[in-house]
PDB file of C-alpha atoms and ligand atoms in Angstrom:
ATOM      1  CA  MET Y   1     317.951  14.385 145.419  1.00  0.00           C
ATOM      2  CA  LYS Y   2     317.984  10.725 146.421  1.00  0.00           C
ATOM      3  CA  ILE Y   3     320.519   9.729 149.031  1.00  0.00           C
ATOM      4  CA  ILE Y   4     321.187   6.477 150.812  1.00  0.00           C
ATOM      5  CA  LEU Y   5     322.853   6.386 154.216  1.00  0.00           C
ATOM      6  CA  VAL Y   6     324.778   3.254 155.124  1.00  0.00           C
ATOM      7  CA  GLY Y   7     326.601   2.344 158.312  1.00  0.00           C
ATOM      8  CA  ILE Y   8     326.530  -0.025 161.251  1.00  0.00           C
ATOM      9  CA  GLN Y   9     324.104   0.645 164.054  1.00  0.00           C
ATOM     10  CA  GLY Y  10     325.501   3.502 166.128  1.00  0.00           C
ATOM     11  CA  SER Y  11     327.383   5.089 163.218  1.00  0.00           C
ATOM     12  CA  GLY Y  12     325.260   8.257 163.323  1.00  0.00           C
ATOM     13  CA  LYS Y  13     322.970   7.695 160.335  1.00  0.00           C
ATOM     14  CA  SER Y  14     319.834   9.137 161.895  1.00  0.00           C
ATOM     15  CA  THR Y  15     321.692  12.178 163.295  1.00  0.00           C
ATOM     16  CA  GLN Y  16     323.165  12.918 159.878  1.00  0.00           C
ATOM     17  CA  GLY Y  17     319.913  11.994 158.098  1.00  0.00           C
ATOM     18  CA  ASN Y  18     317.982  14.568 160.111  1.00  0.00           C
ATOM     19  CA  LEU Y  19     320.615  17.269 159.504  1.00  0.00           C
ATOM     20  CA  LEU Y  20     320.512  16.545 155.773  1.00  0.00           C
ATOM     21  CA  ARG Y  21     316.723  16.656 155.754  1.00  0.00           C
ATOM     22  CA  ASP Y  22     316.799  20.139 157.277  1.00  0.00           C
ATOM     23  CA  LYS Y  23     319.504  21.373 154.892  1.00  0.00           C
ATOM     24  CA  LEU Y  24     318.325  19.767 151.659  1.00  0.00           C
ATOM     25  CA  GLY Y  25     314.582  19.964 152.294  1.00  0.00           C
ATOM     26  CA  VAL Y  26     313.899  16.350 151.369  1.00  0.00           C
ATOM     27  CA  PRO Y  27     312.277  13.845 153.758  1.00  0.00           C
ATOM     28  CA  TYR Y  28     314.289  11.394 155.829  1.00  0.00           C
ATOM     29  CA  LEU Y  29     313.060   7.868 156.359  1.00  0.00           C
ATOM     30  CA  SER Y  30     314.559   4.723 157.844  1.00  0.00           C
ATOM     31  CA  THR Y  31     313.531   1.135 157.259  1.00  0.00           C
ATOM     32  CA  GLY Y  32     314.246   0.402 160.931  1.00  0.00           C
ATOM     33  CA  HIS Y  33     311.542   2.926 161.847  1.00  0.00           C
ATOM     34  CA  ILE Y  34     309.119   1.540 159.238  1.00  0.00           C
ATOM     35  CA  PHE Y  35     309.615  -1.990 160.574  1.00  0.00           C
ATOM     36  CA  ARG Y  36     309.273  -0.886 164.204  1.00  0.00           C
ATOM     37  CA  GLU Y  37     305.875   0.621 163.297  1.00  0.00           C
ATOM     38  CA  ILE Y  38     304.759  -2.591 161.559  1.00  0.00           C
ATOM     39  CA  ALA Y  39     306.022  -4.613 164.557  1.00  0.00           C
ATOM     40  CA  LYS Y  40     303.441  -2.842 166.762  1.00  0.00           C
ATOM     41  CA  GLU Y  41     300.570  -4.260 164.685  1.00  0.00           C
ATOM     42  CA  LYS Y  42     298.806  -7.295 166.105  1.00  0.00           C
ATOM     43  CA  THR Y  43     298.949  -9.154 162.806  1.00  0.00           C
ATOM     44  CA  THR Y  44     300.900 -12.198 161.644  1.00  0.00           C
ATOM     45  CA  LEU Y  45     303.269  -9.889 159.764  1.00  0.00           C
ATOM     46  CA  GLY Y  46     303.623  -7.577 162.792  1.00  0.00           C
ATOM     47  CA  ARG Y  47     304.463 -10.459 165.117  1.00  0.00           C
ATOM     48  CA  TYR Y  48     306.906 -11.961 162.635  1.00  0.00           C
ATOM     49  CA  ILE Y  49     308.727  -8.655 162.133  1.00  0.00           C
ATOM     50  CA  LYS Y  50     308.888  -8.018 165.864  1.00  0.00           C
ATOM     51  CA  GLU Y  51     310.510 -11.415 166.504  1.00  0.00           C
ATOM     52  CA  THR Y  52     312.979 -10.995 163.661  1.00  0.00           C
ATOM     53  CA  MET Y  53     313.998  -7.496 164.759  1.00  0.00           C
ATOM     54  CA  THR Y  54     314.339  -8.426 168.411  1.00  0.00           C
ATOM     55  CA  ALA Y  55     316.821 -11.138 167.422  1.00  0.00           C
ATOM     56  CA  GLY Y  56     318.754  -8.687 165.221  1.00  0.00           C
ATOM     57  CA  TYR Y  57     318.085 -10.696 162.060  1.00  0.00           C
ATOM     58  CA  LEU Y  58     317.161  -9.182 158.723  1.00  0.00           C
ATOM     59  CA  ILE Y  59     313.641  -9.205 157.317  1.00  0.00           C
ATOM     60  CA  PRO Y  60     313.685 -11.327 154.108  1.00  0.00           C
ATOM     61  CA  ASP Y  61     314.592  -9.409 150.944  1.00  0.00           C
ATOM     62  CA  LYS Y  62     311.312  -9.991 149.107  1.00  0.00           C
ATOM     63  CA  LYS Y  63     309.185  -8.640 151.951  1.00  0.00           C
ATOM     64  CA  THR Y  64     311.581  -5.728 152.551  1.00  0.00           C
ATOM     65  CA  ASN Y  65     311.634  -4.773 148.858  1.00  0.00           C
ATOM     66  CA  GLU Y  66     307.823  -4.801 148.728  1.00  0.00           C
ATOM     67  CA  ILE Y  67     307.437  -2.668 151.846  1.00  0.00           C
ATOM     68  CA  VAL Y  68     310.082  -0.128 150.822  1.00  0.00           C
ATOM     69  CA  SER Y  69     308.851   0.257 147.248  1.00  0.00           C
ATOM     70  CA  ASP Y  70     305.268   0.776 148.507  1.00  0.00           C
ATOM     71  CA  TYR Y  71     306.519   3.445 150.894  1.00  0.00           C
ATOM     72  CA  LEU Y  72     308.560   5.289 148.301  1.00  0.00           C
ATOM     73  CA  GLU Y  73     305.540   5.567 146.036  1.00  0.00           C
ATOM     74  CA  ARG Y  74     303.998   8.046 148.473  1.00  0.00           C
ATOM     75  CA  PRO Y  75     303.827  11.549 146.985  1.00  0.00           C
ATOM     76  CA  GLU Y  76     306.054  13.069 149.681  1.00  0.00           C
ATOM     77  CA  TYR Y  77     309.012  11.058 148.376  1.00  0.00           C
ATOM     78  CA  GLU Y  78     308.499  11.975 144.740  1.00  0.00           C
ATOM     79  CA  LYS Y  79     311.127  14.730 144.681  1.00  0.00           C
ATOM     80  CA  GLY Y  80     313.687  12.800 146.668  1.00  0.00           C
ATOM     81  CA  TYR Y  81     314.563  11.414 150.083  1.00  0.00           C
ATOM     82  CA  ILE Y  82     317.294  10.402 152.460  1.00  0.00           C
ATOM     83  CA  LEU Y  83     316.932   6.695 153.021  1.00  0.00           C
ATOM     84  CA  ASP Y  84     318.586   4.993 155.997  1.00  0.00           C
ATOM     85  CA  GLY Y  85     318.804   1.214 156.335  1.00  0.00           C
ATOM     86  CA  TYR Y  86     318.062   0.139 152.774  1.00  0.00           C
ATOM     87  CA  PRO Y  87     319.418  -1.492 150.620  1.00  0.00           C
ATOM     88  CA  ARG Y  88     321.135  -3.695 153.168  1.00  0.00           C
ATOM     89  CA  THR Y  89     321.865  -6.775 151.049  1.00  0.00           C
ATOM     90  CA  TYR Y  90     323.191  -7.244 147.526  1.00  0.00           C
ATOM     91  CA  ALA Y  91     319.801  -8.638 146.435  1.00  0.00           C
ATOM     92  CA  GLN Y  92     318.051  -5.510 147.747  1.00  0.00           C
ATOM     93  CA  ALA Y  93     320.541  -3.252 145.934  1.00  0.00           C
ATOM     94  CA  LYS Y  94     320.016  -5.137 142.662  1.00  0.00           C
ATOM     95  CA  ALA Y  95     316.236  -4.880 143.016  1.00  0.00           C
ATOM     96  CA  PHE Y  96     316.319  -1.171 143.856  1.00  0.00           C
ATOM     97  CA  LYS Y  97     316.022   0.871 140.686  1.00  0.00           C
ATOM     98  CA  ASN Y  98     315.245   4.343 141.929  1.00  0.00           C
ATOM     99  CA  GLY Y  99     317.936   6.516 140.378  1.00  0.00           C
ATOM    100  CA  ILE Y 100     320.011   7.076 143.495  1.00  0.00           C
ATOM    101  CA  ASP Y 101     322.357  10.085 143.395  1.00  0.00           C
ATOM    102  CA  LYS Y 102     324.792   9.156 146.149  1.00  0.00           C
ATOM    103  CA  VAL Y 103     325.376   6.461 148.739  1.00  0.00           C
ATOM    104  CA  ILE Y 104     326.981   7.825 151.885  1.00  0.00           C
ATOM    105  CA  TYR Y 105     328.819   5.341 154.045  1.00  0.00           C
ATOM    106  CA  LEU Y 106     329.506   6.440 157.616  1.00  0.00           C
ATOM    107  CA  ASP Y 107     332.570   4.426 158.513  1.00  0.00           C
ATOM    108  CA  VAL Y 108     332.820   3.738 162.250  1.00  0.00           C
ATOM    109  CA  PRO Y 109     334.754   0.830 163.850  1.00  0.00           C
ATOM    110  CA  ASP Y 110     332.580  -1.848 165.503  1.00  0.00           C
ATOM    111  CA  LYS Y 111     334.038  -1.135 168.943  1.00  0.00           C
ATOM    112  CA  GLU Y 112     333.265   2.588 168.745  1.00  0.00           C
ATOM    113  CA  ALA Y 113     329.647   1.890 167.672  1.00  0.00           C
ATOM    114  CA  LEU Y 114     329.154  -0.616 170.517  1.00  0.00           C
ATOM    115  CA  TRP Y 115     330.485   1.935 172.970  1.00  0.00           C
ATOM    116  CA  ARG Y 116     328.087   4.619 171.706  1.00  0.00           C
ATOM    117  CA  LEU Y 117     325.100   2.236 171.776  1.00  0.00           C
ATOM    118  CA  ALA Y 118     325.806   1.171 175.354  1.00  0.00           C
ATOM    119  CA  PHE Y 119     324.508   4.601 176.422  1.00  0.00           C
ATOM    120  CA  ARG Y 120     321.735   5.101 173.885  1.00  0.00           C
ATOM    121  CA  THR Y 121     318.081   5.460 174.893  1.00  0.00           C
ATOM    122  CA  ASN Y 122     314.988   6.538 172.970  1.00  0.00           C
ATOM    123  CA  GLU Y 123     313.217   9.904 173.247  1.00  0.00           C
ATOM    124  CA  ASN Y 124     311.523   8.722 176.501  1.00  0.00           C
ATOM    125  CA  GLY Y 125     314.837   7.727 178.058  1.00  0.00           C
ATOM    126  CA  GLU Y 126     314.145   4.003 177.545  1.00  0.00           C
ATOM    127  CA  VAL Y 127     316.413   1.405 175.985  1.00  0.00           C
ATOM    128  CA  ARG Y 128     314.896   0.197 172.710  1.00  0.00           C
ATOM    129  CA  GLU Y 129     313.496  -3.330 172.890  1.00  0.00           C
ATOM    130  CA  ASP Y 130     315.524  -4.470 169.879  1.00  0.00           C
ATOM    131  CA  GLU Y 131     318.753  -2.934 171.183  1.00  0.00           C
ATOM    132  CA  THR Y 132     320.002  -5.737 173.403  1.00  0.00           C
ATOM    133  CA  LEU Y 133     323.742  -6.394 173.211  1.00  0.00           C
ATOM    134  CA  ALA Y 134     323.085  -9.734 171.467  1.00  0.00           C
ATOM    135  CA  ALA Y 135     320.880  -8.105 168.800  1.00  0.00           C
ATOM    136  CA  ILE Y 136     323.371  -5.280 168.219  1.00  0.00           C
ATOM    137  CA  LYS Y 137     326.254  -7.738 167.830  1.00  0.00           C
ATOM    138  CA  LYS Y 138     324.188  -9.811 165.410  1.00  0.00           C
ATOM    139  CA  ARG Y 139     323.366  -6.689 163.344  1.00  0.00           C
ATOM    140  CA  ILE Y 140     327.041  -5.726 163.174  1.00  0.00           C
ATOM    141  CA  GLU Y 141     327.971  -9.265 162.116  1.00  0.00           C
ATOM    142  CA  LEU Y 142     325.284  -9.212 159.421  1.00  0.00           C
ATOM    143  CA  PHE Y 143     326.456  -5.789 158.264  1.00  0.00           C
ATOM    144  CA  HIS Y 144     329.908  -7.163 157.448  1.00  0.00           C
ATOM    145  CA  LYS Y 145     328.451 -10.212 155.788  1.00  0.00           C
ATOM    146  CA  PHE Y 146     325.552  -8.741 153.802  1.00  0.00           C
ATOM    147  CA  THR Y 147     325.953  -4.962 153.611  1.00  0.00           C
ATOM    148  CA  GLU Y 148     329.646  -4.678 152.692  1.00  0.00           C
ATOM    149  CA  PRO Y 149     328.818  -6.194 149.264  1.00  0.00           C
ATOM    150  CA  VAL Y 150     326.270  -3.360 148.848  1.00  0.00           C
ATOM    151  CA  LEU Y 151     329.096  -0.832 149.349  1.00  0.00           C
ATOM    152  CA  GLU Y 152     331.149  -2.611 146.666  1.00  0.00           C
ATOM    153  CA  TYR Y 153     328.145  -2.593 144.333  1.00  0.00           C
ATOM    154  CA  TYR Y 154     327.707   1.190 144.593  1.00  0.00           C
ATOM    155  CA  LYS Y 155     331.474   1.748 144.446  1.00  0.00           C
ATOM    156  CA  THR Y 156     331.629   0.124 141.021  1.00  0.00           C
ATOM    157  CA  LYS Y 157     328.774   2.401 139.976  1.00  0.00           C
ATOM    158  CA  GLY Y 158     330.774   5.467 141.125  1.00  0.00           C
ATOM    159  CA  LYS Y 159     328.118   6.443 143.677  1.00  0.00           C
ATOM    160  CA  LEU Y 160     329.840   5.603 146.936  1.00  0.00           C
ATOM    161  CA  VAL Y 161     331.119   8.311 149.263  1.00  0.00           C
ATOM    162  CA  THR Y 162     332.944   7.070 152.366  1.00  0.00           C
ATOM    163  CA  ILE Y 163     333.077   9.392 155.357  1.00  0.00           C
ATOM    164  CA  ASN Y 164     335.135   8.931 158.499  1.00  0.00           C
ATOM    165  CA  GLY Y 165     332.347   8.641 161.076  1.00  0.00           C
ATOM    166  CA  GLU Y 166     334.633   9.229 164.048  1.00  0.00           C
ATOM    167  CA  GLN Y 167     334.701  13.001 163.547  1.00  0.00           C
ATOM    168  CA  SER Y 168     332.347  15.414 165.300  1.00  0.00           C
ATOM    169  CA  ILE Y 169     328.707  15.608 164.150  1.00  0.00           C
ATOM    170  CA  GLU Y 170     329.394  19.020 162.547  1.00  0.00           C
ATOM    171  CA  GLU Y 171     332.538  17.850 160.748  1.00  0.00           C
ATOM    172  CA  ILE Y 172     330.745  14.818 159.340  1.00  0.00           C
ATOM    173  CA  HIS Y 173     327.817  16.936 158.194  1.00  0.00           C
ATOM    174  CA  LYS Y 174     330.158  19.422 156.505  1.00  0.00           C
ATOM    175  CA  GLU Y 175     332.089  16.670 154.747  1.00  0.00           C
ATOM    176  CA  ILE Y 176     328.851  15.124 153.461  1.00  0.00           C
ATOM    177  CA  MET Y 177     327.666  18.501 152.143  1.00  0.00           C
ATOM    178  CA  ASP Y 178     331.042  19.068 150.454  1.00  0.00           C
ATOM    179  CA  LYS Y 179     330.938  15.662 148.804  1.00  0.00           C
ATOM    180  CA  LEU Y 180     327.402  16.353 147.592  1.00  0.00           C
ATOM    181  CA  ASN Y 181     328.658  19.688 146.209  1.00  0.00           C
ATOM    182  CA  LYS Y 182     326.126  21.535 148.381  1.00  0.00           C
TER     183      LYS Y 182
HETATM  184  P1  LIG E 201     317.866  -0.522 162.090  1.00  0.00           P
HETATM  185  O1  LIG E 201     317.107   0.414 162.960  1.00  0.00           O
HETATM  186  O2  LIG E 201     318.228   0.039 160.743  1.00  0.00           O
HETATM  187  O3  LIG E 201     319.064  -1.114 162.779  1.00  0.00           O
HETATM  188  O4  LIG E 201     316.895  -1.740 161.773  1.00  0.00           O
HETATM  189  C1  LIG E 201     316.348  -2.512 162.810  1.00  0.00           C
HETATM  190  C2  LIG E 201     315.912  -3.868 162.267  1.00  0.00           C
HETATM  191  O5  LIG E 201     314.957  -3.687 161.204  1.00  0.00           O
HETATM  192  C3  LIG E 201     317.014  -4.721 161.652  1.00  0.00           C
HETATM  193  O6  LIG E 201     317.716  -5.465 162.616  1.00  0.00           O
HETATM  194  C4  LIG E 201     316.192  -5.634 160.750  1.00  0.00           C
HETATM  195  O7  LIG E 201     315.512  -6.633 161.483  1.00  0.00           O
HETATM  196  C5  LIG E 201     315.143  -4.684 160.210  1.00  0.00           C
HETATM  197  N1  LIG E 201     315.604  -4.033 158.963  1.00  0.00           N
HETATM  198  C6  LIG E 201     315.794  -2.703 158.756  1.00  0.00           C
HETATM  199  N2  LIG E 201     316.163  -2.463 157.483  1.00  0.00           N
HETATM  200  C7  LIG E 201     316.210  -3.674 156.862  1.00  0.00           C
HETATM  201  C8  LIG E 201     316.544  -4.092 155.545  1.00  0.00           C
HETATM  202  N3  LIG E 201     316.897  -3.208 154.592  1.00  0.00           N
HETATM  203  N4  LIG E 201     316.489  -5.412 155.266  1.00  0.00           N
HETATM  204  C9  LIG E 201     316.121  -6.298 156.204  1.00  0.00           C
HETATM  205  N5  LIG E 201     315.804  -5.982 157.455  1.00  0.00           N
HETATM  206  C10 LIG E 201     315.846  -4.674 157.807  1.00  0.00           C
END
């Protein structure tokens, strides 16, 4: 099963992605995580990605498409995956031809997501370097501009499932499973 998770930062994609991974037995991956790994490399690409992420801007489509398609060729993703953070622009959606089953949109108002992110830290209790208020606001702005057309694209293909992301973690998970007929 191939599932895409869409939502603004703070909408609960990774929480739900991990729950789905455990239930469905397919791997979960996020492009944000992939890019954060590349950003640690002391290469021209690593430095470029770090700067772009820290500002909250998007990595250009061509580079993103290349990196994601390379990743998805790995054998562990052959049977399916839960993909968070991609496609994020209309051009990425058009280029992505992987036989997606469903696109799950976690709908959370901007204000609610900002509130949740104000208290978020990583597993070591640190604030993530690319999670400054300015970068988060920029990401939310870019979501409305570039990612809403992706939702429309999958809606016309009959693949979009919209979930109210303001419910409890368990309620959201249950609704996703119901909509996937699982
Ligand atoms: P995220 O953790 O999903 O919020 O992603 C963090 C950052 O990684 C974003 O602000 C972008 O700089 C970059 N990124 C992640 N996914 C994509 C994508 N599909 N297209 C372009 N840039 C991306």
